CSV table of C-alpha atoms in Angstrom, one decimal:
chain,number,residue,atom,x,y,z
A,3,UNK,CA,23.5,6.2,-17.2
A,4,UNK,CA,21.0,3.8,-19.2
A,5,UNK,CA,22.7,1.0,-18.6
A,6,UNK,CA,22.5,1.3,-14.4
A,7,UNK,CA,18.7,2.4,-15.0
A,8,UNK,CA,17.6,-0.6,-16.9
A,9,UNK,CA,19.5,-3.1,-14.6
A,10,UNK,CA,18.3,-1.1,-11.7
A,11,UNK,CA,14.8,-2.1,-12.8
A,12,UNK,CA,15.8,-5.7,-13.5
A,13,UNK,CA,16.7,-5.6,-10.3
A,14,UNK,CA,13.5,-3.9,-8.8
A,15,UNK,CA,11.2,-6.5,-10.8
A,16,UNK,CA,12.9,-9.8,-9.1
A,17,UNK,CA,12.6,-8.0,-5.8
A,18,UNK,CA,8.7,-7.1,-6.2
A,19,UNK,CA,7.7,-9.9,-4.3
A,20,UNK,CA,9.5,-9.5,-1.4
A,21,UNK,CA,8.2,-5.1,-0.9
A,22,UNK,CA,6.3,-3.9,1.7
A,23,UNK,CA,3.0,-2.7,0.5
A,24,UNK,CA,3.6,-4.2,-2.6
A,25,UNK,CA,3.7,-7.2,-1.2
A,26,UNK,CA,0.3,-9.6,-1.3
A,27,UNK,CA,-0.3,-12.7,-2.0
A,28,UNK,CA,2.9,-13.2,-4.5
A,29,UNK,CA,2.7,-8.3,-3.4
A,30,UNK,CA,4.2,-6.3,-3.4
A,31,UNK,CA,0.4,-8.5,-2.6
A,32,UNK,CA,-0.8,-10.5,-4.9
A,33,UNK,CA,-2.2,-8.2,-7.2
A,34,UNK,CA,1.7,-7.9,-8.9
A,35,UNK,CA,0.5,-4.6,-5.4
A,36,UNK,CA,1.3,-11.4,-7.4
A,37,UNK,CA,3.3,-9.7,-5.2
A,38,UNK,CA,2.7,-6.3,-4.2
A,39,UNK,CA,0.0,-3.8,-2.2
A,40,UNK,CA,-2.8,-4.6,-4.8
A,41,UNK,CA,-4.3,-7.1,-5.4
A,42,UNK,CA,-4.7,-5.9,-8.6
A,43,UNK,CA,-1.8,-4.2,-8.9
A,44,UNK,CA,-0.1,-7.4,-8.2
A,45,UNK,CA,-1.0,-10.0,-10.8
A,46,UNK,CA,0.3,-9.0,-14.0
A,47,UNK,CA,-1.8,-9.2,-16.9
A,48,UNK,CA,-0.5,-12.4,-18.8
A,49,UNK,CA,-1.9,-9.6,-22.1
A,50,UNK,CA,-1.2,-7.0,-23.9
A,51,UNK,CA,-5.3,-5.3,-23.9
A,52,UNK,CA,-6.5,-2.2,-25.6
A,53,UNK,CA,-9.3,0.2,-24.8
A,54,UNK,CA,-10.2,3.6,-26.3
A,55,UNK,CA,-12.5,5.6,-23.8
A,56,UNK,CA,-14.2,9.1,-24.7
A,57,UNK,CA,-15.1,11.7,-27.4
A,58,UNK,CA,-13.3,9.9,-31.5
A,59,UNK,CA,-13.4,14.0,-32.3
A,60,UNK,CA,-11.4,14.8,-28.7
A,61,UNK,CA,-7.4,15.4,-28.2
A,62,UNK,CA,-6.0,12.1,-27.7
A,63,UNK,CA,-4.2,11.2,-24.7
A,64,UNK,CA,-2.5,7.4,-24.9
A,65,UNK,CA,-1.8,6.2,-21.3
A,66,UNK,CA,-0.2,2.6,-20.3
A,67,UNK,CA,-0.8,1.1,-17.1
A,68,UNK,CA,-0.4,-3.3,-15.8
A,69,UNK,CA,-3.5,-3.4,-14.4
A,70,UNK,CA,-6.8,-3.2,-17.1
A,71,UNK,CA,-9.1,-2.3,-14.1
A,72,UNK,CA,-6.9,1.4,-13.5
A,73,UNK,CA,-7.5,1.9,-17.4
A,74,UNK,CA,-11.1,1.5,-17.0
A,75,UNK,CA,-11.0,4.1,-14.2
A,76,UNK,CA,-9.5,6.3,-16.7
A,77,UNK,CA,-12.9,5.7,-19.6
A,78,UNK,CA,-14.9,5.7,-16.7
A,79,UNK,CA,-13.4,9.5,-15.7
A,80,UNK,CA,-12.6,10.6,-19.5
A,81,UNK,CA,-16.6,10.0,-20.0
A,82,UNK,CA,-17.2,12.3,-17.3
A,83,UNK,CA,-14.9,15.5,-18.1
A,84,UNK,CA,-16.3,15.3,-22.0
A,85,UNK,CA,-20.0,16.6,-20.0
A,86,UNK,CA,-18.3,18.4,-18.1
A,87,UNK,CA,-15.8,19.7,-20.6
A,88,UNK,CA,-17.8,20.4,-23.8
A,89,UNK,CA,-15.4,22.3,-25.5
A,90,UNK,CA,-12.0,20.6,-25.1
A,91,UNK,CA,-13.2,16.8,-24.5
A,92,UNK,CA,-10.9,14.1,-25.1
A,93,UNK,CA,-10.1,10.8,-26.2
A,94,UNK,CA,-8.2,8.6,-24.0
A,95,UNK,CA,-7.1,4.7,-25.3
A,96,UNK,CA,-5.1,2.3,-22.2
A,97,UNK,CA,-2.7,-0.5,-22.8
A,98,UNK,CA,-2.5,-2.8,-20.1
A,99,UNK,CA,0.8,-4.3,-20.2
A,100,UNK,CA,2.0,-7.0,-17.8
A,101,UNK,CA,3.7,-6.1,-15.2
A,102,UNK,CA,7.0,-6.1,-16.1
A,103,UNK,CA,6.9,-5.4,-19.3
A,104,UNK,CA,5.0,-1.6,-19.1
A,105,UNK,CA,7.7,-1.0,-16.3
A,106,UNK,CA,10.5,-1.8,-18.9
A,107,UNK,CA,9.2,-0.5,-21.8
A,108,UNK,CA,8.3,2.9,-20.4
A,109,UNK,CA,11.7,3.5,-19.4
A,110,UNK,CA,13.2,2.1,-22.3
A,111,UNK,CA,11.3,4.8,-23.7
A,112,UNK,CA,11.7,7.9,-21.7
A,113,UNK,CA,16.0,6.7,-21.5
A,114,UNK,CA,15.1,7.0,-25.4
A,115,UNK,CA,13.2,10.5,-25.6
A,116,UNK,CA,11.0,8.9,-28.1
A,117,UNK,CA,7.6,6.5,-27.5
A,118,UNK,CA,6.7,6.7,-23.9
A,119,UNK,CA,2.3,8.0,-23.2
A,120,UNK,CA,1.1,10.9,-22.3
A,121,UNK,CA,0.0,9.9,-19.0
A,122,UNK,CA,1.8,6.0,-17.4
A,123,UNK,CA,0.8,4.2,-14.1
A,124,UNK,CA,4.2,3.5,-12.3
A,125,UNK,CA,4.2,1.0,-10.0
A,126,UNK,CA,5.1,2.5,-6.0
A,127,UNK,CA,8.4,-0.1,-6.0
A,128,UNK,CA,9.6,0.9,-9.5
A,129,UNK,CA,9.0,4.7,-9.4
A,130,UNK,CA,12.7,5.5,-7.8
A,131,UNK,CA,13.9,4.4,-11.4
A,132,UNK,CA,11.0,6.7,-13.6
A,133,UNK,CA,12.1,9.7,-11.6
A,134,UNK,CA,15.9,9.5,-11.6
A,135,UNK,CA,15.8,11.2,-15.1
A,136,UNK,CA,13.1,13.9,-14.0
A,137,UNK,CA,14.4,16.7,-15.5
A,138,UNK,CA,13.8,15.8,-18.8
A,139,UNK,CA,11.3,13.2,-18.3
A,140,UNK,CA,8.5,13.7,-16.2
A,141,UNK,CA,5.5,16.8,-15.9
A,142,UNK,CA,5.8,18.3,-12.3
A,143,UNK,CA,1.9,18.1,-10.9
A,144,UNK,CA,2.2,20.6,-8.1
A,145,UNK,CA,0.3,23.2,-10.2
A,146,UNK,CA,-2.2,20.5,-11.5
A,147,UNK,CA,-2.6,19.6,-8.1
A,148,UNK,CA,-3.4,22.6,-6.3
A,149,UNK,CA,-7.1,23.0,-5.4
A,150,UNK,CA,-6.5,19.3,-3.8
A,151,UNK,CA,-3.4,19.3,-2.7
A,152,UNK,CA,-5.0,21.1,1.3
A,153,UNK,CA,-6.8,17.9,1.8
A,154,UNK,CA,-4.5,15.9,-0.2
A,155,UNK,CA,-2.9,13.2,2.6
A,156,UNK,CA,0.8,15.0,2.8
A,157,UNK,CA,2.3,11.6,3.0
A,158,UNK,CA,1.0,9.4,0.6
A,159,UNK,CA,1.4,13.1,-2.7
A,160,UNK,CA,5.5,12.9,-0.8
A,161,UNK,CA,5.7,9.2,-1.8
A,162,UNK,CA,5.7,10.5,-5.4
A,163,UNK,CA,7.7,13.3,-5.1
A,164,UNK,CA,11.1,14.1,-7.0
A,165,UNK,CA,14.3,14.8,-5.8
A,166,UNK,CA,13.9,18.6,-6.1
A,167,UNK,CA,9.9,18.8,-4.0
A,168,UNK,CA,8.2,18.2,-6.8
A,169,UNK,CA,5.3,15.4,-7.0
A,170,UNK,CA,5.8,13.9,-10.7
A,171,UNK,CA,3.3,11.2,-9.7
A,172,UNK,CA,-0.7,10.5,-8.6
A,173,UNK,CA,-1.9,8.2,-6.1
A,174,UNK,CA,-4.5,6.0,-6.5
A,175,UNK,CA,-4.7,5.6,-2.1
A,176,UNK,CA,-3.2,6.7,0.7
A,177,UNK,CA,-2.4,2.5,2.3
A,178,UNK,CA,-3.1,3.1,5.9
A,179,UNK,CA,-1.7,0.8,7.9
A,180,UNK,CA,-4.6,-0.1,9.9
A,181,UNK,CA,-5.8,-3.5,12.5
A,182,UNK,CA,-8.2,-6.5,11.8
A,183,UNK,CA,-9.9,-8.1,14.6
A,184,UNK,CA,-11.4,-11.7,14.1
A,185,UNK,CA,-14.1,-9.8,16.8
A,186,UNK,CA,-16.9,-13.1,16.0
A,187,UNK,CA,-14.3,-15.6,16.9
A,188,UNK,CA,-12.8,-13.3,20.1
A,189,UNK,CA,-16.4,-13.4,21.4
A,190,UNK,CA,-17.3,-16.5,20.6
A,191,UNK,CA,-14.0,-17.7,23.0
A,192,UNK,CA,-14.0,-15.0,25.3
A,193,UNK,CA,-17.7,-16.3,26.3
A,194,UNK,CA,-18.1,-11.7,25.6
A,195,UNK,CA,-21.1,-9.9,23.5
A,196,UNK,CA,-19.7,-8.4,20.3
A,197,UNK,CA,-20.0,-4.5,21.4
A,198,UNK,CA,-18.4,-6.5,24.9
A,199,UNK,CA,-15.3,-7.7,22.8
A,200,UNK,CA,-15.3,-4.1,20.6
A,201,UNK,CA,-14.8,-2.0,23.9
A,202,UNK,CA,-11.9,-4.0,24.6
A,203,UNK,CA,-10.2,-3.4,21.0
A,204,UNK,CA,-11.2,0.1,21.1
A,205,UNK,CA,-8.9,0.5,25.0
A,206,UNK,CA,-5.7,-0.7,22.7
A,207,UNK,CA,-3.2,2.3,23.0
A,208,UNK,CA,-0.2,0.4,23.2
A,209,UNK,CA,2.0,-2.5,21.9
A,210,UNK,CA,1.6,-3.0,25.7
A,211,UNK,CA,-2.4,-3.7,25.4
A,212,UNK,CA,-2.8,-5.1,22.0
A,213,UNK,CA,-0.6,-7.8,24.0
A,214,UNK,CA,-2.7,-8.0,27.1
A,215,UNK,CA,-5.4,-8.2,25.3
A,216,UNK,CA,-4.2,-11.4,23.2
A,217,UNK,CA,-3.0,-13.2,26.7
A,218,UNK,CA,-6.2,-12.0,27.4
A,219,UNK,CA,-8.2,-13.9,24.4
A,220,UNK,CA,-5.4,-16.9,24.4
A,221,UNK,CA,-6.3,-17.5,27.6
A,222,UNK,CA,-9.9,-18.9,26.9
A,223,UNK,CA,-8.5,-21.0,23.9
A,224,UNK,CA,-8.1,-24.6,24.3
A,225,UNK,CA,-7.4,-25.8,21.0
A,226,UNK,CA,-3.7,-26.1,19.5
A,227,UNK,CA,-2.1,-24.0,17.6
A,228,UNK,CA,-4.1,-21.0,17.8
A,229,UNK,CA,-2.3,-17.6,17.7
A,230,UNK,CA,-3.3,-13.4,18.4
A,231,UNK,CA,-1.4,-13.2,15.7
A,232,UNK,CA,1.4,-14.1,12.7
A,233,UNK,CA,4.9,-12.3,12.5
A,234,UNK,CA,5.7,-12.2,8.6
A,235,UNK,CA,9.0,-13.1,7.0
A,236,UNK,CA,8.1,-12.2,3.6
A,237,UNK,CA,7.1,-8.9,3.9
A,238,UNK,CA,8.3,-5.2,5.9
A,239,UNK,CA,5.2,-3.7,7.0
A,240,UNK,CA,6.0,-4.6,10.3
A,241,UNK,CA,8.7,-3.3,10.4
A,242,UNK,CA,7.3,0.1,8.4
A,243,UNK,CA,5.0,0.4,10.7
A,244,UNK,CA,7.7,0.5,13.6
A,245,UNK,CA,9.2,2.6,11.7
A,246,UNK,CA,6.7,5.1,11.0
A,247,UNK,CA,5.6,5.4,14.8
A,248,UNK,CA,8.8,6.5,15.8
A,249,UNK,CA,9.8,9.0,12.6
A,250,UNK,CA,12.7,6.9,10.9
A,251,UNK,CA,13.5,6.0,7.8
A,252,UNK,CA,16.1,3.3,6.9
A,253,UNK,CA,16.1,4.6,3.3
A,254,UNK,CA,17.9,7.9,4.9
A,255,UNK,CA,15.5,9.1,1.8
A,256,UNK,CA,17.6,11.8,-0.9
A,257,UNK,CA,20.3,12.9,1.2
A,258,UNK,CA,21.4,10.6,3.7
A,259,UNK,CA,22.7,6.3,4.0
A,260,UNK,CA,20.7,4.2,4.1
A,261,UNK,CA,21.0,2.4,7.7
A,262,UNK,CA,18.8,-0.9,9.2
A,263,UNK,CA,19.8,-0.2,12.5
A,264,UNK,CA,17.6,1.5,14.4
A,265,UNK,CA,16.0,2.1,17.3
A,266,UNK,CA,12.6,1.1,16.7
A,267,UNK,CA,13.8,-1.9,14.4
A,268,UNK,CA,14.9,-3.2,16.8
A,269,UNK,CA,12.6,-3.2,18.9
A,270,UNK,CA,9.8,-4.1,17.2
A,271,UNK,CA,11.4,-7.3,16.6
A,272,UNK,CA,12.9,-7.8,20.2
A,273,UNK,CA,8.4,-7.6,20.8
A,274,UNK,CA,8.3,-10.2,17.9
A,275,UNK,CA,10.2,-12.7,19.3
A,276,UNK,CA,8.9,-11.6,23.0
A,277,UNK,CA,5.9,-13.4,21.4
A,278,UNK,CA,7.3,-16.5,19.6
A,279,UNK,CA,8.3,-17.6,22.3
A,280,UNK,CA,5.3,-17.0,24.4
A,281,UNK,CA,2.8,-17.8,22.4
A,282,UNK,CA,1.1,-15.3,21.5
A,283,UNK,CA,2.6,-15.7,17.8
A,284,UNK,CA,3.3,-17.7,14.9
A,285,UNK,CA,5.0,-17.1,12.0
A,286,UNK,CA,3.3,-16.2,9.2
A,287,UNK,CA,2.6,-19.1,7.1
A,288,UNK,CA,4.7,-19.0,3.6
A,289,UNK,CA,5.4,-15.5,5.3
A,290,UNK,CA,3.0,-13.7,5.2
A,291,UNK,CA,-0.6,-13.1,5.7
A,292,UNK,CA,-1.0,-12.2,2.0
A,293,UNK,CA,-1.1,-15.4,0.3
A,294,UNK,CA,-3.1,-18.4,-0.2
A,295,UNK,CA,-2.0,-20.6,3.2
A,296,UNK,CA,-2.5,-16.7,4.8
A,297,UNK,CA,-6.1,-16.7,4.0
A,298,UNK,CA,-6.7,-20.3,5.4
A,299,UNK,CA,-4.8,-19.6,8.3
A,300,UNK,CA,-7.4,-16.5,8.7
A,301,UNK,CA,-9.8,-18.0,7.8
A,302,UNK,CA,-9.9,-21.5,9.8
A,303,UNK,CA,-9.0,-18.5,12.7
A,304,UNK,CA,-5.4,-19.7,13.7
A,305,UNK,CA,-5.0,-16.4,14.3
A,306,UNK,CA,-7.8,-13.3,15.0
A,307,UNK,CA,-5.5,-9.8,15.0
A,308,UNK,CA,-3.4,-8.8,12.3
A,309,UNK,CA,-1.7,-5.0,11.2
A,310,UNK,CA,-2.2,-4.7,6.8
A,311,UNK,CA,-3.1,-1.9,4.6
A,312,UNK,CA,-6.5,-0.6,4.0
A,313,UNK,CA,-6.3,-2.3,0.6
A,314,UNK,CA,-6.4,-5.9,2.4
A,315,UNK,CA,-9.7,-5.1,2.0
A,316,UNK,CA,-10.2,-6.4,-0.7
A,317,UNK,CA,-8.2,-9.8,0.1
A,318,UNK,CA,-11.2,-10.2,2.5
A,319,UNK,CA,-14.0,-9.4,-0.1
A,320,UNK,CA,-12.4,-11.8,-3.0
A,321,UNK,CA,-10.4,-14.5,-1.1
A,322,UNK,CA,-12.5,-14.6,2.5
A,323,UNK,CA,-15.9,-13.9,1.3
A,324,UNK,CA,-17.7,-15.4,4.5
A,325,UNK,CA,-15.5,-14.0,6.8
A,326,UNK,CA,-18.4,-11.1,6.2
A,327,UNK,CA,-19.8,-9.6,9.4
A,328,UNK,CA,-16.3,-11.3,11.0
A,329,UNK,CA,-14.2,-8.6,11.2
A,330,UNK,CA,-13.7,-5.1,13.0
A,331,UNK,CA,-11.0,-2.3,11.8
A,332,UNK,CA,-8.9,-0.6,14.3
A,333,UNK,CA,-6.4,1.8,14.7
A,334,UNK,CA,-2.6,0.6,15.0
A,335,UNK,CA,-1.4,0.4,18.9
A,336,UNK,CA,2.1,2.3,19.2
A,337,UNK,CA,5.1,1.8,21.6
A,338,UNK,CA,4.3,5.5,23.6
A,339,UNK,CA,1.2,6.9,23.6
A,340,UNK,CA,1.5,10.5,21.5
A,341,UNK,CA,2.7,8.3,18.0
A,342,UNK,CA,1.8,8.8,15.0
A,343,UNK,CA,-0.2,5.0,14.1
A,344,UNK,CA,-0.1,4.6,11.4
A,345,UNK,CA,1.9,4.1,7.8
A,346,UNK,CA,1.3,4.7,3.8
A,347,UNK,CA,2.1,1.0,2.5
A,348,UNK,CA,2.1,0.0,-1.7
A,349,UNK,CA,0.4,2.0,-3.9
A,350,UNK,CA,1.2,3.2,-8.0
A,351,UNK,CA,1.4,6.9,-8.9
A,352,UNK,CA,0.8,7.7,-12.2
A,353,UNK,CA,2.9,10.1,-14.2
A,354,UNK,CA,2.3,12.3,-17.0
A,355,UNK,CA,5.7,11.7,-19.1
A,356,UNK,CA,7.6,15.2,-21.3
A,357,UNK,CA,6.5,13.1,-24.3
A,358,UNK,CA,3.4,14.3,-24.7
A,359,UNK,CA,2.2,16.5,-26.7
A,360,UNK,CA,-0.9,18.0,-25.0
A,361,UNK,CA,1.1,18.7,-21.3
A,362,UNK,CA,-1.7,20.7,-19.7
A,363,UNK,CA,-4.5,18.9,-21.1
A,364,UNK,CA,-2.4,15.1,-20.0
A,365,UNK,CA,-1.7,16.9,-16.2
A,366,UNK,CA,-5.2,18.4,-15.5
A,367,UNK,CA,-7.1,15.5,-16.7
A,368,UNK,CA,-4.8,13.4,-14.4
A,369,UNK,CA,-5.0,15.0,-11.3
A,370,UNK,CA,-8.7,15.7,-11.5
A,371,UNK,CA,-9.4,12.3,-12.3
A,372,UNK,CA,-7.1,11.1,-8.9
A,373,UNK,CA,-7.7,13.5,-6.6
A,374,UNK,CA,-11.5,14.9,-7.6
A,375,UNK,CA,-14.4,14.0,-5.2
A,376,UNK,CA,-16.1,12.9,-8.8
A,377,UNK,CA,-12.6,10.7,-8.8
A,378,UNK,CA,-12.4,9.8,-5.8
A,379,UNK,CA,-15.8,8.4,-5.4
A,380,UNK,CA,-15.3,6.5,-8.7
A,381,UNK,CA,-11.6,4.4,-6.6
A,382,UNK,CA,-13.6,4.4,-3.4
A,383,UNK,CA,-16.8,2.4,-5.6
A,384,UNK,CA,-14.5,0.5,-7.9
A,385,UNK,CA,-11.6,-0.6,-7.4
A,386,UNK,CA,-12.0,-0.5,-3.3
A,387,UNK,CA,-9.1,1.8,-2.0
A,388,UNK,CA,-8.8,4.6,0.5
A,389,UNK,CA,-9.2,7.4,-1.6
A,390,UNK,CA,-6.0,10.4,-0.7
A,391,UNK,CA,-8.5,12.8,-0.5
A,392,UNK,CA,-9.2,13.3,3.4
A,393,UNK,CA,-12.0,16.1,2.7
A,394,UNK,CA,-14.2,12.7,1.8
A,395,UNK,CA,-13.7,10.6,4.9
A,396,UNK,CA,-15.9,12.4,6.5
A,397,UNK,CA,-18.4,13.3,4.2
A,398,UNK,CA,-21.5,10.5,5.5
A,399,UNK,CA,-22.8,10.2,1.9
A,400,UNK,CA,-19.1,9.0,0.6
A,401,UNK,CA,-18.4,7.8,4.0
A,402,UNK,CA,-21.4,5.7,5.4
A,403,UNK,CA,-22.6,4.8,1.4
A,404,UNK,CA,-24.5,1.0,2.8
A,405,UNK,CA,-24.2,-0.5,-1.1
A,406,UNK,CA,-20.2,-0.2,-0.5
A,407,UNK,CA,-18.8,-3.9,-0.4
A,408,UNK,CA,-16.8,-2.7,2.2
A,409,UNK,CA,-19.4,-1.2,4.4
A,410,UNK,CA,-21.3,-3.9,3.7
A,411,UNK,CA,-18.6,-6.5,4.8
A,412,UNK,CA,-16.8,-5.6,8.2
A,413,UNK,CA,-18.6,-4.2,11.1
A,414,UNK,CA,-17.6,-1.1,11.3
A,415,UNK,CA,-16.9,1.5,8.4
A,416,UNK,CA,-13.2,2.0,7.2
A,417,UNK,CA,-13.2,5.7,7.1
A,418,UNK,CA,-14.7,5.7,10.5
A,419,UNK,CA,-11.2,4.7,11.8
A,420,UNK,CA,-9.2,7.1,8.7
A,421,UNK,CA,-10.9,9.7,10.2
A,422,UNK,CA,-10.2,8.9,13.9
A,423,UNK,CA,-6.4,8.4,12.6
A,424,UNK,CA,-6.1,11.6,10.8
A,425,UNK,CA,-4.3,12.7,7.7
A,426,UNK,CA,-1.7,13.9,9.7
A,427,UNK,CA,-0.9,10.2,12.1
A,428,UNK,CA,0.3,9.0,8.5
A,429,UNK,CA,3.5,8.0,8.0
A,430,UNK,CA,6.0,8.0,5.4
A,431,UNK,CA,9.2,5.5,4.5
A,432,UNK,CA,10.8,6.4,1.3
A,433,UNK,CA,11.1,4.6,-2.0
A,434,UNK,CA,14.8,5.0,-2.6
A,435,UNK,CA,16.7,3.5,-5.2
A,436,UNK,CA,17.6,1.5,-2.3
A,437,UNK,CA,14.2,0.0,-0.6
A,438,UNK,CA,15.4,-3.2,-3.1
A,439,UNK,CA,18.0,-4.0,-1.6
A,440,UNK,CA,17.0,-3.2,1.7
A,441,UNK,CA,13.8,-5.5,1.5
A,442,UNK,CA,15.3,-8.3,-0.4
A,443,UNK,CA,17.8,-8.6,2.7
A,444,UNK,CA,15.0,-8.7,5.2
A,445,UNK,CA,13.2,-11.4,3.9
A,446,UNK,CA,15.8,-13.4,2.4
A,447,UNK,CA,17.6,-13.3,4.8
A,448,UNK,CA,17.1,-10.9,8.4
A,449,UNK,CA,13.4,-11.4,8.8
A,450,UNK,CA,14.0,-15.7,9.0
A,451,UNK,CA,16.7,-15.3,11.2
A,452,UNK,CA,15.5,-14.1,14.2
A,453,UNK,CA,12.1,-14.9,13.6
A,454,UNK,CA,12.3,-18.1,12.5
A,455,UNK,CA,15.2,-18.5,15.5
A,456,UNK,CA,13.7,-16.5,18.6
A,457,UNK,CA,17.1,-16.4,19.8
A,458,UNK,CA,19.2,-15.2,17.7
A,459,UNK,CA,20.6,-12.7,18.2
A,460,UNK,CA,18.9,-9.0,16.8
A,461,UNK,CA,21.8,-6.8,16.6
A,462,UNK,CA,23.8,-9.7,14.8
A,463,UNK,CA,21.6,-10.0,12.3
A,464,UNK,CA,20.8,-6.1,12.1
A,465,UNK,CA,24.7,-5.6,12.0
A,466,UNK,CA,25.1,-8.3,8.5
A,467,UNK,CA,22.0,-6.7,7.0
A,468,UNK,CA,23.7,-2.8,7.3
A,469,UNK,CA,27.0,-4.9,6.1
A,470,UNK,CA,25.3,-6.1,2.9
A,471,UNK,CA,23.5,-2.7,2.6
A,472,UNK,CA,26.8,-0.8,2.6
A,473,UNK,CA,28.4,-3.0,-0.2
A,474,UNK,CA,25.1,-1.3,-2.2
A,475,UNK,CA,25.1,2.2,-1.5
């Protein structure tokens, strides 16, 4: 099994930059979540960084991560834990390794049965490798998360679920997909007030409505090279949205074979081909919006709307700060009214290993640090992630804090959008062993075939993809 899993891990690492939700400027995103979904997560650190926090006289816990800011989060939470639990204090050493090194080191330690930390971050694309040995490697978190599960977004918890139905990872964020609209650009071009533009955006319910608004906007723009949106050849986020809306999952989950020849996928690709032919959309520079060329395209107002997970908010504040006050966040359109309108993309689940000598304390601390009101507050303020504890989405002090940089940057409050979506309207696409194969083939072949050549047969492209995927399953 070792040889097989190490091979899988290496394949996943090579495909990371093509992985949905993990994709960013490189990811999984600009953050390694230089390639996947969270800017901080996708850019692997180049050096090993170690910090120790908490009470030197308390129980010692070892934690590994690939994002130093994540380690800082646990440091802050350890200090708060010690204040609340003076008779059960902890000291935690957080070590940040380069992305690939950490995941390989963890898997090697789990297989060897020695050398693993108490707590460890696992990027969503790597999770299938680590959960493979769930019987003897990881600690089920169900009991420790019990106090929070009623208000945690189910789809996010299920992302880090094992084949046995237990939860083995605690999430940092929902990664809920929303639409971003440049209201300032639309207002200027259309000769409308900000409120009038927002009213038009809020009236969009379906993809047909979305296209109609795009045509109205473009009808007022005389400059060449301007589009309503861009479509991606280097990421599958658009397809995840479509599958979530129809309740599909091309991976087949744990039980069924992968099937990419889904009506949801065909409908989205067909719609995008129509947009490219009509001039409503362009192909995203460098493949998707989460790279430098994508940021520049947005700042140049070559596109004024696009879907992306809520963690993309940090891309605006970090890479496009001059866009403050221009952008409005809204729910994604659907193909048919009544469908769910969002999907969780990207992420990192944090696990407790069976090798820990303090399993009870490690698991209790982990779930508290990532699911409690205190933990979620710090995740939002410091990491900028849309938190999974939905009880906070409508908490005025939390959701409407005027000191928060994202509340200051965007026209509306991000959590008002999340609350409007609702935790039950956020879908999930499974991340299993076949996921890297699917994502890599689509990002290197299928999407280029059907979007670079809008006359290319979608049915033929999906058959080619299915044939390639079938060889790996």
